[in-house]
XYZ file of C-alpha atoms in Angstrom:
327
model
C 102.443 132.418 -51.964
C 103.044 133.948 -55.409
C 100.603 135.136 -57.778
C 100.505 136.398 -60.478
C 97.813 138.239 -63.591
C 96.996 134.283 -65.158
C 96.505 132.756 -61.207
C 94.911 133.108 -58.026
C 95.127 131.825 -54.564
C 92.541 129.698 -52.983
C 91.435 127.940 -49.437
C 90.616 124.430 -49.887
C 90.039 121.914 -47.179
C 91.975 118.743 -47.881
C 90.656 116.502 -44.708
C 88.792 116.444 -41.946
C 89.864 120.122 -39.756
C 92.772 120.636 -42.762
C 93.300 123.345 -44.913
C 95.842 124.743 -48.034
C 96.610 127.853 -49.787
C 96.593 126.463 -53.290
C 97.737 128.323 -56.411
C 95.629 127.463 -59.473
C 95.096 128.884 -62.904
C 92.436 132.465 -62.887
C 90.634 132.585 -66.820
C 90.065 135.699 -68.778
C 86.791 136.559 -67.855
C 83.869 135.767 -70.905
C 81.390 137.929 -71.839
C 78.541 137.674 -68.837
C 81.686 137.441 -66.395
C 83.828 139.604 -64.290
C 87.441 139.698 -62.945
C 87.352 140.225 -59.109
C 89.893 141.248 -56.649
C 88.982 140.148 -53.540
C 88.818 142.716 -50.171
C 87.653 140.375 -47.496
C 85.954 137.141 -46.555
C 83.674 136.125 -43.909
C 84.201 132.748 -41.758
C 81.186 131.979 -39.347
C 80.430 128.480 -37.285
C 77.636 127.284 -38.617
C 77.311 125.043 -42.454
C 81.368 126.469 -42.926
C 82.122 124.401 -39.754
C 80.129 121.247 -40.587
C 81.994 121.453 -43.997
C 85.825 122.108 -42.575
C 85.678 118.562 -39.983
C 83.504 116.525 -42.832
C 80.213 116.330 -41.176
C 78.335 117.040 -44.374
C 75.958 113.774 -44.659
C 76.374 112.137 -47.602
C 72.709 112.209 -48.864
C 73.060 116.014 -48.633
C 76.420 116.122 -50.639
C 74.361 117.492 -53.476
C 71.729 119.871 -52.036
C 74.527 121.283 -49.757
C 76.829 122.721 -52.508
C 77.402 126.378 -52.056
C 76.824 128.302 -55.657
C 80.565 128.328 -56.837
C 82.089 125.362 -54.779
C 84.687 123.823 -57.064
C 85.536 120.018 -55.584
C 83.087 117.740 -53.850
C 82.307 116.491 -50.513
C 83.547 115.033 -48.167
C 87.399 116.535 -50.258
C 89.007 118.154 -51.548
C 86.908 121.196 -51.315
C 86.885 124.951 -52.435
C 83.998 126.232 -50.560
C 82.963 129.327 -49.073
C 79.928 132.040 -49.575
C 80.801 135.411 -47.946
C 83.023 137.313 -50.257
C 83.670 141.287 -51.568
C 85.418 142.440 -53.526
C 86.085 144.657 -56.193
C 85.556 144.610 -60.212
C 88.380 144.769 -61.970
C 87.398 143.877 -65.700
C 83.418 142.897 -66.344
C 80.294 144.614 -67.903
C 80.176 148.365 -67.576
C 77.435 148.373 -65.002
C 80.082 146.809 -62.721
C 83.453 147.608 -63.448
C 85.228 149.754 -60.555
C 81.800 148.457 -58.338
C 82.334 146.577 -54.990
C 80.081 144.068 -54.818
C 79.285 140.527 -52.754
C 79.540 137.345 -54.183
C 78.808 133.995 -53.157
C 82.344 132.578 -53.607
C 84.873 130.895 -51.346
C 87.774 132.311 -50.282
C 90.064 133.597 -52.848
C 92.144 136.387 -53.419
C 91.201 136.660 -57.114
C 88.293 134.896 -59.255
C 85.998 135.187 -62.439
C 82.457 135.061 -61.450
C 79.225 134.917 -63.088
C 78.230 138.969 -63.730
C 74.538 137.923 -62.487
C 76.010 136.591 -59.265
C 77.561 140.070 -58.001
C 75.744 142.349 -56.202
C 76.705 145.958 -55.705
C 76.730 147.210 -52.493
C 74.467 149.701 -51.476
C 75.464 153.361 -50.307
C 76.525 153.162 -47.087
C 77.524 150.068 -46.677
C 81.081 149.330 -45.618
C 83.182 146.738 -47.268
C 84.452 145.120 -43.978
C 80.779 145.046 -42.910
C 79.565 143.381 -46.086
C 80.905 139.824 -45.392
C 77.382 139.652 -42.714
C 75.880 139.410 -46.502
C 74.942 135.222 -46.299
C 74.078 135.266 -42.801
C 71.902 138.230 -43.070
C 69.912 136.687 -46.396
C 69.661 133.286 -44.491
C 67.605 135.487 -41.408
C 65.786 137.427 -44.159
C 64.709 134.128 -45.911
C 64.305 132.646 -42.037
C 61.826 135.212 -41.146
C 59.894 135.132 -44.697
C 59.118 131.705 -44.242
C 58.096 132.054 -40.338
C 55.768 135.153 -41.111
C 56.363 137.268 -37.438
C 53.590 139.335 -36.675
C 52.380 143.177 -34.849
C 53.277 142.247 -31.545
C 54.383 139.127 -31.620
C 56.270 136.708 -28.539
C 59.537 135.755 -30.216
C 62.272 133.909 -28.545
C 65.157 133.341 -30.684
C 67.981 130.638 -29.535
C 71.485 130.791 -30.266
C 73.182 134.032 -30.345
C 75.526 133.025 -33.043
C 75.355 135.673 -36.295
C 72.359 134.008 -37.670
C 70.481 134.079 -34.562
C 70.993 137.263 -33.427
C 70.510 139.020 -36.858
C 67.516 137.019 -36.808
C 66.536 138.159 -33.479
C 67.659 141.800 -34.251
C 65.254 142.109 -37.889
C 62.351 140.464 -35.658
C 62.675 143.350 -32.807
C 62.170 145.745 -35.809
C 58.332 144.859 -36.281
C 56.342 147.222 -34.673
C 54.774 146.007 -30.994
C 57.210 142.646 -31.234
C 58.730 141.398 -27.768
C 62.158 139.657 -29.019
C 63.838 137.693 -26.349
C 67.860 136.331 -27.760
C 68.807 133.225 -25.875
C 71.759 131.306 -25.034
C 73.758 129.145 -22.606
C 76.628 131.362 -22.679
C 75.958 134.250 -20.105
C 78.794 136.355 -22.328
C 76.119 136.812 -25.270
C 74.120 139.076 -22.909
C 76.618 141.916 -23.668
C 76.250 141.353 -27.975
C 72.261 141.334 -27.076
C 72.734 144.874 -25.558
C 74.863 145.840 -28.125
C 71.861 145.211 -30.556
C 69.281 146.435 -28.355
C 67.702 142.903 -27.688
C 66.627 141.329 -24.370
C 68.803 138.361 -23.276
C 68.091 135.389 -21.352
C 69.212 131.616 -20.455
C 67.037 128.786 -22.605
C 65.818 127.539 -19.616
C 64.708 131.489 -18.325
C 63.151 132.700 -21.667
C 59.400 133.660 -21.611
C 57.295 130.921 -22.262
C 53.847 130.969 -24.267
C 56.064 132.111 -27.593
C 54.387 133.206 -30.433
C 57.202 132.089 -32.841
C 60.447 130.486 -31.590
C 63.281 130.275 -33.439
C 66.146 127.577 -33.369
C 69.374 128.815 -34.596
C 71.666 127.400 -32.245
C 72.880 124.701 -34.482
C 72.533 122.010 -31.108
C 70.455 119.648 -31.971
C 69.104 119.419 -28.151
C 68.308 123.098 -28.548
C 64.930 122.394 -30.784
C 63.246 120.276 -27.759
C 63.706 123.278 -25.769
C 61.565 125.614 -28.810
C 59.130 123.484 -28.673
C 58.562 123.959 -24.983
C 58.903 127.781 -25.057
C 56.210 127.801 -27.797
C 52.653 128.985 -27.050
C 49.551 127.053 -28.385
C 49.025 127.353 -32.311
C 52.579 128.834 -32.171
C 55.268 128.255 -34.822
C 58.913 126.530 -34.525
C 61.299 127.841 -36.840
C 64.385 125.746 -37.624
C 66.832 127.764 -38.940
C 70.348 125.475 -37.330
C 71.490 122.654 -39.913
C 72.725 119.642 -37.549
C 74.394 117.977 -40.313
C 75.047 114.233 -39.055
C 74.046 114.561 -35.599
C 70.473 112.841 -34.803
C 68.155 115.030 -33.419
C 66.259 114.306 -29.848
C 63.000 115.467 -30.140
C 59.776 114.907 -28.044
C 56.980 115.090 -30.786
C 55.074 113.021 -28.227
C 53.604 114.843 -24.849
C 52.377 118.219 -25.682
C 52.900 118.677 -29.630
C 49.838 117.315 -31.012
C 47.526 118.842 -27.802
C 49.048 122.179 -28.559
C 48.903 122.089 -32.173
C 52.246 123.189 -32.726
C 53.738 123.943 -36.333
C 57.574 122.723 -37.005
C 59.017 124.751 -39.606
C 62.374 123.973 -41.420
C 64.068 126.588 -43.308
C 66.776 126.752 -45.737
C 68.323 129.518 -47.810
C 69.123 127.532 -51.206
C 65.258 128.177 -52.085
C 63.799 131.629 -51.741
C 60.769 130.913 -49.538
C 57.662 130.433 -50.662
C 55.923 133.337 -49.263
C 58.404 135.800 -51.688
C 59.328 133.215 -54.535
C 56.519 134.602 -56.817
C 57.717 137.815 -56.433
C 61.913 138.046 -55.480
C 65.067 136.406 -56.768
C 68.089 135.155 -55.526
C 69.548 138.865 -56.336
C 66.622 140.777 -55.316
C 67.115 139.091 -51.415
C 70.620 139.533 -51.236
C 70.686 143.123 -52.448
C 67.805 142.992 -49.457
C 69.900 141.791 -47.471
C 72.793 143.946 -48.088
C 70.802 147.172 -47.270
C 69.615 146.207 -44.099
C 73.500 145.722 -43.079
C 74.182 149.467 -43.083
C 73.183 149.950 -39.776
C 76.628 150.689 -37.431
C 75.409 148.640 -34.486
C 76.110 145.042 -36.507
C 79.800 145.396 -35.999
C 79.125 143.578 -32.768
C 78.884 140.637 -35.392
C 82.797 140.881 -36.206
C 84.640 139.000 -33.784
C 87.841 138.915 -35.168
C 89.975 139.463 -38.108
C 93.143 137.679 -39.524
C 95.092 137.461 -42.899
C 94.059 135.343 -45.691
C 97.300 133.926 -46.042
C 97.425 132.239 -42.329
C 94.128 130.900 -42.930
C 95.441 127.310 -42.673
C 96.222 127.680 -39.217
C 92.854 130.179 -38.334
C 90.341 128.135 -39.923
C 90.928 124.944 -37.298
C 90.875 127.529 -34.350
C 87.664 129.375 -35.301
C 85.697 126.254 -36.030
C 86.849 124.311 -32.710
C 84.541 123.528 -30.137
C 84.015 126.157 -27.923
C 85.890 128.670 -29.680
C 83.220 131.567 -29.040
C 83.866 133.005 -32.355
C 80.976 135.279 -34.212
C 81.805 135.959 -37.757
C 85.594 136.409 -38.684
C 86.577 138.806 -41.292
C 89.335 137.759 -43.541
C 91.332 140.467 -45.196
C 93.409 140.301 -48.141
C 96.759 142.186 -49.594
């Protein structure tokens, strides 16, 4: 598709598993903005997925908006929240920077300057689209609290899960256990150094378990794997499924604590004390570690997105997070 210096090319979804390349009008950049020439995009399975086949609930059409979506839900929609890219015209702290941005996918866009974060030294471009999911498992794990020598067991080896699982293995004396019904995820648990087991063969007597597996049956199963007093961290976002779950039986005798998590609000336990910036510039630094590659599934062009989005977010499509890259 052509571009040129006054317009850019965007991804929007148009209808339920649908998707353009649509050529629209790019601003001069004002004073607290910057001109940014996208390097590559991230695509993972999780909220992206819910939003690309419409199952975004309509009483969360509000809370649910990523920071620069342009269109509403159900569609059209511009939305997307793992981009890099570099500064091309902005403040002088940033021009020539590559930063990460919050954006959807776009080949070129004017952002808010207080929305770009540089990334740190060492930090690979290609690698930096793990940005999102690594601030939702940073915001995950501030709200749950993990402990010296803590019981985890982590479900759902997806990218939120296991970098979840991997920043929880990092505590000194922890026992991290990654879970999930696909035997193949053993081999991205080695990669990462983390145990690996079936749900139905994790240690029981947990003291945290955390749900990331975006099944809704899933969060029955962390309740049984969790020890008395224990906490249940729900990090998966069902959308519009209903969720199963046995709050009779053993919840109340065991005194368990259900814990929902979302990464729109820093949590509590930081808020006093971090921004929005200050955890993804976090979040970025703990990324520069080689071993998250195992993250990257796959990698296409920007411009056959169309045709790669409805593959990577079908049912059963095994795919991690998918690195776009741009011309």
């Amino acid at each position: 598709m052509p571009t040129d210096a006054s317009h850019s090319t965007a991804f929007w979804t148009v209808a339920p598993g649908r998707g353009d390349l649509r050529r629209e009008p790019l601003p001069a950049p004002g004073a607290d903005e910057a001109l940014v020439t996208t390097l590559y995009s991230g695509v993972s399975r999780g909220t992206e997925s819910l939003v690309f086949h419409g199952r975004v609930p309509e009483s969360q059409w509000q809370s649910m908006r990523a920071p620069l979506q342009v269109g509403y839900f159900n569609f059209p929609v511009k939305y997307g929240y793992a981009s890099v890219g570099r500064v091309d015209q902005g403040p002088p702290e940033l021009a020539g920077r590559t930063v990460f941005c919050l954006h959807p996918h776009q080949d070129r866009y004017v952002a808010p300057a207080a929305m770009l974060v540089p990334l740190p030294d060492g930090l690979p471009p290609a690698r930096a689209v793990l940005g999102a999911n690594m601030e939702t498992a940073v915001n995950g794990l501030w709200d749950a609290g993990p402990r010296l020598g803590d019981r985890i067991a982590v479900l759902g080896a997806g990218v939120v899960g296991a970098l979840t699982a991997w920043l929880a293995a990092r505590i000194p004396g922890t026992r991290v256990t990654l879970c999930d019904i696909e035997p193949a995820r053993a081999d991205l648990a080695a990669a990462l150094g983390l145990d690996f087991a079936a749900p139905a063969e994790a240690p029981a007597d947990a003291d945290l378990v955390v749900e990331a597996s975006g099944a809704p049956d899933a969060l029955a199963t962390a309740l049984g794997l969790a020890g008395y007093e224990a906490t249940v961290l729900c990090l998966s976002w069902y959308g519009d499924a209903a969720v199963p779950l046995p709050l009779g039986e053993a919840f109340h005798s065991r005194r368990l604590r259900l814990l929902s998590s979302q990464v729109g609000g820093v949590s509590p336990a930081r808020r006093a004390r971090r921004t929005h910036a200050q955890r993804m510039a976090t979040a970025l630094e703990l990324l520069t570690d080689p071993a998250l590659e195992a993250l990257i599934s796959g990698e296409s062009r920007f411009s056959d997105l169309p045709e790669t989005m409805p593959r990577l977010t079908a049912p059963g499509s095994g795919a991690l997070c998918h690195r776009i890259v741009y011309d």
